[in-house]
Amino acid sequence: MGEATRWLRKTLHGRIMNMVLPCVLILAAMILFYYCHVTAQDENDRSSKHFLGLIVIQMLPLVFLELQITSCPDPEAMLALFGTKVLLLHGCFMFLRVCAWPLMEVGIGWSNLAGTVAVAGVLHWGFRFRWRFHSILEHKDVGCLVLLATVGSIVSETIDGSTKLPMLLEHIIFTASSYIEVLGFVPAVWLVHLTAKKSDDVTRTGGVDLQRQAVFFFECSWLVSTSSRTLSRRGRSNTCQGSPQRAIPSTS
């Protein structure tokens, strides 16, 4: 009985189970994506397909992170490597949606504002991030990703040509925020990949700080994902009702 219990505990908390759950979620999203594609009554309404498709794209790097972090002897120290960059990107896309609040004409901005404040608070108290030029310059790779997403949204919206000029700015902001959200875990994947490639041992520099960072990080991630995938998506659907020819791609 004791050996069976230990085997069950090892199986549930082992690397295989850590791989199974993300793969099952991705498979479920792909099935729902195909179901929405087959049963869609309005060909112009692609919001649900974009939503599910971008979820799949965003979860692919999370599978890689799940495998690497669980195999790391000190996951909290690994989290400290990329936590600040990931939170900065999440704060950027939430802040863009706050900026678009006056353009949306629907009451969903409070959730985005709460997410932005939460990210700023976690960066300040959890990761000791200081809003200074030197600190921001250390994360210039985050700025490059934001610039890439912004340029991509401008180009895609301009080439599409189906958006009327009064709504073009709104579409560009929403598309840029969606692209940044998709790129949210790219710095984490890149840093973890470099660490694994160099076979560097990630060691602790402060146990209490790392534990606090982990708690703050996952609590903030839950709050941001909840607010962006519920209220923001509902508001996005209301905003698109006046433009039936094209749905804005977003994971939120």
Short mmCIF file of the C-alpha atoms (twelve columns), coordinates in Angstrom:
data_MODEL
# 
_entry.id   MODEL 
# 
loop_
_atom_site.group_PDB 
_atom_site.id 
_atom_site.type_symbol 
_atom_site.label_atom_id 
_atom_site.label_alt_id 
_atom_site.label_comp_id 
_atom_site.label_asym_id 
_atom_site.label_seq_id 
_atom_site.Cartn_x 
_atom_site.Cartn_y 
_atom_site.Cartn_z 
_atom_site.pdbx_PDB_model_num 
ATOM 1   C CA . MET A 1   0.000   0.000  0.000   1 
ATOM 2   C CA . GLY A 2   2.826   2.377  0.882   1 
ATOM 3   C CA . GLU A 3   4.705   1.638  -2.338  1 
ATOM 4   C CA . ALA A 4   1.530   2.092  -4.377  1 
ATOM 5   C CA . THR A 5   0.920   5.468  -2.744  1 
ATOM 6   C CA . ARG A 6   4.482   6.591  -3.438  1 
ATOM 7   C CA . TRP A 7   4.199   5.433  -7.062  1 
ATOM 8   C CA . LEU A 8   0.925   7.314  -7.495  1 
ATOM 9   C CA . ARG A 9   2.391   10.479 -5.953  1 
ATOM 10  C CA . LYS A 10  5.491   10.234 -8.132  1 
ATOM 11  C CA . THR A 11  3.344   9.730  -11.231 1 
ATOM 12  C CA . LEU A 12  1.041   12.656 -10.495 1 
ATOM 13  C CA . HIS A 13  3.900   15.034 -9.727  1 
ATOM 14  C CA . GLY A 14  6.407   13.644 -12.183 1 
ATOM 15  C CA . ARG A 15  7.609   15.038 -15.476 1 
ATOM 16  C CA . ILE A 16  5.143   12.977 -17.511 1 
ATOM 17  C CA . MET A 17  2.091   14.479 -15.810 1 
ATOM 18  C CA . ASN A 18  3.591   17.950 -16.100 1 
ATOM 19  C CA . MET A 19  3.691   17.339 -19.836 1 
ATOM 20  C CA . VAL A 20  0.244   15.752 -20.103 1 
ATOM 21  C CA . LEU A 21  -1.834  18.667 -18.789 1 
ATOM 22  C CA . PRO A 22  -0.546  21.367 -21.196 1 
ATOM 23  C CA . CYS A 23  -0.806  18.966 -24.136 1 
ATOM 24  C CA . VAL A 24  -4.393  18.067 -23.206 1 
ATOM 25  C CA . LEU A 25  -5.300  21.770 -22.999 1 
ATOM 26  C CA . ILE A 26  -3.714  22.479 -26.382 1 
ATOM 27  C CA . LEU A 27  -5.515  19.509 -27.924 1 
ATOM 28  C CA . ALA A 28  -8.833  20.708 -26.452 1 
ATOM 29  C CA . ALA A 29  -8.266  24.200 -27.882 1 
ATOM 30  C CA . MET A 30  -7.480  22.714 -31.312 1 
ATOM 31  C CA . ILE A 31  -10.656 20.597 -31.223 1 
ATOM 32  C CA . LEU A 32  -12.736 23.636 -30.265 1 
ATOM 33  C CA . PHE A 33  -11.037 25.631 -33.015 1 
ATOM 34  C CA . TYR A 34  -12.006 23.012 -35.608 1 
ATOM 35  C CA . TYR A 35  -15.529 22.822 -34.183 1 
ATOM 36  C CA . CYS A 36  -15.971 26.599 -34.460 1 
ATOM 37  C CA . HIS A 37  -14.639 26.488 -38.008 1 
ATOM 38  C CA . VAL A 38  -17.052 23.751 -39.086 1 
ATOM 39  C CA . THR A 39  -20.164 25.051 -37.327 1 
ATOM 40  C CA . ALA A 40  -19.663 28.785 -37.984 1 
ATOM 41  C CA . GLN A 41  -22.870 30.294 -39.348 1 
ATOM 42  C CA . ASP A 42  -21.401 33.710 -40.103 1 
ATOM 43  C CA . GLU A 43  -18.210 33.499 -42.166 1 
ATOM 44  C CA . ASN A 44  -17.328 37.100 -41.283 1 
ATOM 45  C CA . ASP A 45  -17.368 36.413 -37.541 1 
ATOM 46  C CA . ARG A 46  -13.937 34.958 -36.844 1 
ATOM 47  C CA . SER A 47  -13.483 36.223 -33.289 1 
ATOM 48  C CA . SER A 48  -13.887 32.796 -31.635 1 
ATOM 49  C CA . LYS A 49  -11.486 31.128 -34.069 1 
ATOM 50  C CA . HIS A 50  -8.891  33.850 -33.563 1 
ATOM 51  C CA . PHE A 51  -9.326  33.560 -29.814 1 
ATOM 52  C CA . LEU A 52  -8.780  29.778 -29.772 1 
ATOM 53  C CA . GLY A 53  -6.025  29.896 -32.384 1 
ATOM 54  C CA . LEU A 54  -3.980  32.421 -30.464 1 
ATOM 55  C CA . ILE A 55  -4.463  30.420 -27.267 1 
ATOM 56  C CA . VAL A 56  -2.805  27.462 -28.996 1 
ATOM 57  C CA . ILE A 57  0.062   29.646 -30.210 1 
ATOM 58  C CA . GLN A 58  0.564   31.151 -26.762 1 
ATOM 59  C CA . MET A 59  0.507   27.782 -24.980 1 
ATOM 60  C CA . LEU A 60  3.170   26.159 -27.165 1 
ATOM 61  C CA . PRO A 61  6.088   27.938 -25.436 1 
ATOM 62  C CA . LEU A 62  4.475   27.187 -22.076 1 
ATOM 63  C CA . VAL A 63  4.872   23.459 -22.736 1 
ATOM 64  C CA . PHE A 64  8.598   24.014 -23.265 1 
ATOM 65  C CA . LEU A 65  8.805   26.081 -20.084 1 
ATOM 66  C CA . GLU A 66  6.916   23.443 -18.131 1 
ATOM 67  C CA . LEU A 67  9.417   20.766 -19.132 1 
ATOM 68  C CA . GLN A 68  12.491  22.887 -18.482 1 
ATOM 69  C CA . ILE A 69  11.374  24.377 -15.168 1 
ATOM 70  C CA . THR A 70  10.252  21.050 -13.703 1 
ATOM 71  C CA . SER A 71  13.598  19.492 -14.606 1 
ATOM 72  C CA . CYS A 72  15.484  22.401 -13.023 1 
ATOM 73  C CA . PRO A 73  16.783  21.739 -9.478  1 
ATOM 74  C CA . ASP A 74  15.707  25.231 -8.388  1 
ATOM 75  C CA . PRO A 75  12.559  26.402 -10.252 1 
ATOM 76  C CA . GLU A 76  12.245  29.578 -8.173  1 
ATOM 77  C CA . ALA A 77  15.704  30.729 -9.212  1 
ATOM 78  C CA . MET A 78  14.830  29.966 -12.833 1 
ATOM 79  C CA . LEU A 79  11.681  32.062 -12.483 1 
ATOM 80  C CA . ALA A 80  13.752  35.006 -11.272 1 
ATOM 81  C CA . LEU A 81  15.642  34.991 -14.595 1 
ATOM 82  C CA . PHE A 82  12.650  35.833 -16.752 1 
ATOM 83  C CA . GLY A 83  9.916   36.984 -14.366 1 
ATOM 84  C CA . THR A 84  10.561  40.708 -14.800 1 
ATOM 85  C CA . LYS A 85  10.597  40.558 -18.600 1 
ATOM 86  C CA . VAL A 86  7.402   38.502 -18.781 1 
ATOM 87  C CA . LEU A 87  5.595   40.861 -16.422 1 
ATOM 88  C CA . LEU A 88  6.774   43.913 -18.381 1 
ATOM 89  C CA . LEU A 89  5.302   42.476 -21.580 1 
ATOM 90  C CA . HIS A 90  2.033   41.642 -19.847 1 
ATOM 91  C CA . GLY A 91  1.921   45.123 -18.387 1 
ATOM 92  C CA . CYS A 92  2.448   46.598 -21.853 1 
ATOM 93  C CA . PHE A 93  -0.492  44.857 -23.495 1 
ATOM 94  C CA . MET A 94  -2.776  45.614 -20.545 1 
ATOM 95  C CA . PHE A 95  -1.690  49.270 -20.626 1 
ATOM 96  C CA . LEU A 96  -2.472  49.484 -24.352 1 
ATOM 97  C CA . ARG A 97  -6.005  48.293 -23.659 1 
ATOM 98  C CA . VAL A 98  -6.340  50.896 -20.933 1 
ATOM 99  C CA . CYS A 99  -5.256  53.543 -23.460 1 
ATOM 100 C CA . ALA A 100 -7.933  52.262 -25.853 1 
ATOM 101 C CA . TRP A 101 -10.619 52.546 -23.187 1 
ATOM 102 C CA . PRO A 102 -12.069 55.847 -24.481 1 
ATOM 103 C CA . LEU A 103 -12.259 54.356 -27.976 1 
ATOM 104 C CA . MET A 104 -14.059 51.148 -26.981 1 
ATOM 105 C CA . GLU A 105 -17.229 52.801 -25.675 1 
ATOM 106 C CA . VAL A 106 -17.978 49.790 -23.471 1 
ATOM 107 C CA . GLY A 107 -17.449 49.321 -19.762 1 
ATOM 108 C CA . ILE A 108 -14.632 46.767 -19.761 1 
ATOM 109 C CA . GLY A 109 -11.714 49.064 -19.028 1 
ATOM 110 C CA . TRP A 110 -11.765 48.453 -15.281 1 
ATOM 111 C CA . SER A 111 -10.487 44.894 -15.672 1 
ATOM 112 C CA . ASN A 112 -7.598  46.025 -17.853 1 
ATOM 113 C CA . LEU A 113 -6.817  48.833 -15.414 1 
ATOM 114 C CA . ALA A 114 -6.811  46.370 -12.505 1 
ATOM 115 C CA . GLY A 115 -4.444  44.080 -14.410 1 
ATOM 116 C CA . THR A 116 -2.087  46.962 -15.200 1 
ATOM 117 C CA . VAL A 117 -2.005  48.096 -11.568 1 
ATOM 118 C CA . ALA A 118 -1.425  44.509 -10.423 1 
ATOM 119 C CA . VAL A 119 1.528   44.062 -12.799 1 
ATOM 120 C CA . ALA A 120 3.058   47.367 -11.696 1 
ATOM 121 C CA . GLY A 121 2.635   46.391 -8.034  1 
ATOM 122 C CA . VAL A 122 4.212   42.966 -8.516  1 
ATOM 123 C CA . LEU A 123 7.161   44.484 -10.378 1 
ATOM 124 C CA . HIS A 124 7.701   47.051 -7.645  1 
ATOM 125 C CA . TRP A 125 7.192   45.009 -4.469  1 
ATOM 126 C CA . GLY A 126 7.762   41.483 -5.702  1 
ATOM 127 C CA . PHE A 127 10.696  41.896 -8.106  1 
ATOM 128 C CA . ARG A 128 12.089  45.187 -6.730  1 
ATOM 129 C CA . PHE A 129 11.897  46.768 -10.178 1 
ATOM 130 C CA . ARG A 130 12.634  50.493 -10.217 1 
ATOM 131 C CA . TRP A 131 11.085  52.670 -12.904 1 
ATOM 132 C CA . ARG A 132 14.311  54.341 -13.900 1 
ATOM 133 C CA . PHE A 133 16.002  54.762 -17.250 1 
ATOM 134 C CA . HIS A 134 18.849  52.437 -16.280 1 
ATOM 135 C CA . SER A 135 16.462  49.686 -15.168 1 
ATOM 136 C CA . ILE A 136 14.383  49.997 -18.318 1 
ATOM 137 C CA . LEU A 137 17.524  49.943 -20.466 1 
ATOM 138 C CA . GLU A 138 18.463  46.571 -18.973 1 
ATOM 139 C CA . HIS A 139 15.289  45.139 -20.545 1 
ATOM 140 C CA . LYS A 140 15.671  46.656 -23.999 1 
ATOM 141 C CA . ASP A 141 14.817  43.279 -25.520 1 
ATOM 142 C CA . VAL A 142 11.298  43.735 -24.136 1 
ATOM 143 C CA . GLY A 143 11.113  47.108 -25.885 1 
ATOM 144 C CA . CYS A 144 12.205  45.481 -29.141 1 
ATOM 145 C CA . LEU A 145 9.402   42.917 -28.887 1 
ATOM 146 C CA . VAL A 146 6.847   45.660 -28.172 1 
ATOM 147 C CA . LEU A 147 8.129   47.655 -31.153 1 
ATOM 148 C CA . LEU A 148 7.975   44.556 -33.357 1 
ATOM 149 C CA . ALA A 149 4.386   43.846 -32.315 1 
ATOM 150 C CA . THR A 150 3.368   47.485 -32.869 1 
ATOM 151 C CA . VAL A 151 4.913   47.644 -36.338 1 
ATOM 152 C CA . GLY A 152 3.328   44.305 -37.195 1 
ATOM 153 C CA . SER A 153 -0.107  45.537 -36.139 1 
ATOM 154 C CA . ILE A 154 0.236   48.726 -38.189 1 
ATOM 155 C CA . VAL A 155 1.331   46.793 -41.257 1 
ATOM 156 C CA . SER A 156 -1.353  44.097 -40.928 1 
ATOM 157 C CA . GLU A 157 -4.161  46.598 -40.361 1 
ATOM 158 C CA . THR A 158 -2.997  48.814 -43.234 1 
ATOM 159 C CA . ILE A 159 -2.652  45.942 -45.679 1 
ATOM 160 C CA . ASP A 160 -6.006  44.462 -44.656 1 
ATOM 161 C CA . GLY A 161 -7.836  47.587 -45.780 1 
ATOM 162 C CA . SER A 162 -11.232 46.482 -44.472 1 
ATOM 163 C CA . THR A 163 -11.159 48.762 -41.430 1 
ATOM 164 C CA . LYS A 164 -12.679 52.194 -41.829 1 
ATOM 165 C CA . LEU A 165 -10.438 55.140 -40.999 1 
ATOM 166 C CA . PRO A 166 -12.275 56.259 -37.801 1 
ATOM 167 C CA . MET A 167 -11.789 52.777 -36.285 1 
ATOM 168 C CA . LEU A 168 -8.256  52.204 -37.605 1 
ATOM 169 C CA . LEU A 169 -6.526  53.462 -34.456 1 
ATOM 170 C CA . GLU A 170 -8.685  51.241 -32.256 1 
ATOM 171 C CA . HIS A 171 -7.956  48.191 -34.387 1 
ATOM 172 C CA . ILE A 172 -4.216  48.922 -34.383 1 
ATOM 173 C CA . ILE A 173 -4.117  49.231 -30.586 1 
ATOM 174 C CA . PHE A 174 -6.098  46.022 -30.060 1 
ATOM 175 C CA . THR A 175 -4.040  44.094 -32.598 1 
ATOM 176 C CA . ALA A 176 -0.774  45.345 -31.085 1 
ATOM 177 C CA . SER A 177 -1.927  44.328 -27.604 1 
ATOM 178 C CA . SER A 178 -2.861  40.871 -28.909 1 
ATOM 179 C CA . TYR A 179 0.527   40.429 -30.588 1 
ATOM 180 C CA . ILE A 180 2.323   41.500 -27.409 1 
ATOM 181 C CA . GLU A 181 0.229   39.036 -25.392 1 
ATOM 182 C CA . VAL A 182 1.220   36.220 -27.749 1 
ATOM 183 C CA . LEU A 183 4.883   37.225 -27.349 1 
ATOM 184 C CA . GLY A 184 4.493   37.434 -23.575 1 
ATOM 185 C CA . PHE A 185 6.548   34.327 -22.784 1 
ATOM 186 C CA . VAL A 186 9.137   34.610 -25.560 1 
ATOM 187 C CA . PRO A 187 11.783  36.085 -23.201 1 
ATOM 188 C CA . ALA A 188 11.200  33.205 -20.794 1 
ATOM 189 C CA . VAL A 189 11.664  30.594 -23.520 1 
ATOM 190 C CA . TRP A 190 14.775  32.334 -24.828 1 
ATOM 191 C CA . LEU A 191 16.463  32.683 -21.414 1 
ATOM 192 C CA . VAL A 192 15.620  29.133 -20.362 1 
ATOM 193 C CA . HIS A 193 16.893  27.825 -23.701 1 
ATOM 194 C CA . LEU A 194 20.185  29.722 -23.331 1 
ATOM 195 C CA . THR A 195 20.605  28.468 -19.773 1 
ATOM 196 C CA . ALA A 196 19.989  24.866 -20.812 1 
ATOM 197 C CA . LYS A 197 22.272  25.222 -23.857 1 
ATOM 198 C CA . LYS A 198 25.153  26.542 -21.768 1 
ATOM 199 C CA . SER A 199 24.429  23.956 -19.044 1 
ATOM 200 C CA . ASP A 200 24.477  26.724 -16.453 1 
ATOM 201 C CA . ASP A 201 23.399  25.902 -12.940 1 
ATOM 202 C CA . VAL A 202 20.767  28.335 -11.711 1 
ATOM 203 C CA . THR A 203 21.552  29.041 -8.077  1 
ATOM 204 C CA . ARG A 204 19.768  31.049 -5.439  1 
ATOM 205 C CA . THR A 205 20.846  34.522 -4.408  1 
ATOM 206 C CA . GLY A 206 18.139  34.974 -1.755  1 
ATOM 207 C CA . GLY A 207 15.648  32.374 -0.631  1 
ATOM 208 C CA . VAL A 208 13.009  34.702 0.804   1 
ATOM 209 C CA . ASP A 209 13.101  37.043 -2.190  1 
ATOM 210 C CA . LEU A 210 12.757  34.160 -4.650  1 
ATOM 211 C CA . GLN A 211 9.811   32.684 -2.796  1 
ATOM 212 C CA . ARG A 212 8.120   36.070 -2.668  1 
ATOM 213 C CA . GLN A 213 8.725   36.595 -6.377  1 
ATOM 214 C CA . ALA A 214 7.206   33.211 -7.209  1 
ATOM 215 C CA . VAL A 215 4.076   33.922 -5.146  1 
ATOM 216 C CA . PHE A 216 3.637   37.401 -6.613  1 
ATOM 217 C CA . PHE A 217 4.290   36.171 -10.152 1 
ATOM 218 C CA . PHE A 218 1.689   33.394 -10.165 1 
ATOM 219 C CA . GLU A 219 -0.943  35.466 -8.374  1 
ATOM 220 C CA . CYS A 220 -0.481  38.276 -10.891 1 
ATOM 221 C CA . SER A 221 -0.548  35.814 -13.809 1 
ATOM 222 C CA . TRP A 222 -3.874  34.440 -12.591 1 
ATOM 223 C CA . LEU A 223 -5.367  37.927 -12.239 1 
ATOM 224 C CA . VAL A 224 -4.147  39.120 -15.656 1 
ATOM 225 C CA . SER A 225 -5.267  35.966 -17.462 1 
ATOM 226 C CA . THR A 226 -8.679  36.054 -15.793 1 
ATOM 227 C CA . SER A 227 -9.369  39.705 -16.597 1 
ATOM 228 C CA . SER A 228 -8.004  39.582 -20.143 1 
ATOM 229 C CA . ARG A 229 -9.761  36.357 -21.185 1 
ATOM 230 C CA . THR A 230 -13.223 37.198 -19.853 1 
ATOM 231 C CA . LEU A 231 -14.259 40.822 -19.653 1 
ATOM 232 C CA . SER A 232 -11.925 42.045 -22.384 1 
ATOM 233 C CA . ARG A 233 -13.062 39.389 -24.821 1 
ATOM 234 C CA . ARG A 234 -16.715 40.191 -24.140 1 
ATOM 235 C CA . GLY A 235 -16.070 43.877 -24.658 1 
ATOM 236 C CA . ARG A 236 -14.167 43.156 -27.842 1 
ATOM 237 C CA . SER A 237 -17.195 41.369 -29.269 1 
ATOM 238 C CA . ASN A 238 -19.390 44.361 -28.437 1 
ATOM 239 C CA . THR A 239 -16.937 46.705 -30.103 1 
ATOM 240 C CA . CYS A 240 -16.864 44.662 -33.283 1 
ATOM 241 C CA . GLN A 241 -20.599 44.679 -33.779 1 
ATOM 242 C CA . GLY A 242 -20.363 47.908 -35.702 1 
ATOM 243 C CA . SER A 243 -17.762 46.387 -38.041 1 
ATOM 244 C CA . PRO A 244 -19.116 42.981 -39.141 1 
ATOM 245 C CA . GLN A 245 -16.654 42.543 -41.965 1 
ATOM 246 C CA . ARG A 246 -13.725 41.793 -39.742 1 
ATOM 247 C CA . ALA A 247 -13.188 40.567 -36.222 1 
ATOM 248 C CA . ILE A 248 -10.168 41.792 -34.347 1 
ATOM 249 C CA . PRO A 249 -7.756  38.975 -33.528 1 
ATOM 250 C CA . SER A 250 -7.132  38.729 -29.830 1 
ATOM 251 C CA . THR A 251 -6.662  36.175 -27.134 1 
ATOM 252 C CA . SER A 252 -8.677  38.321 -24.777 1 
# 
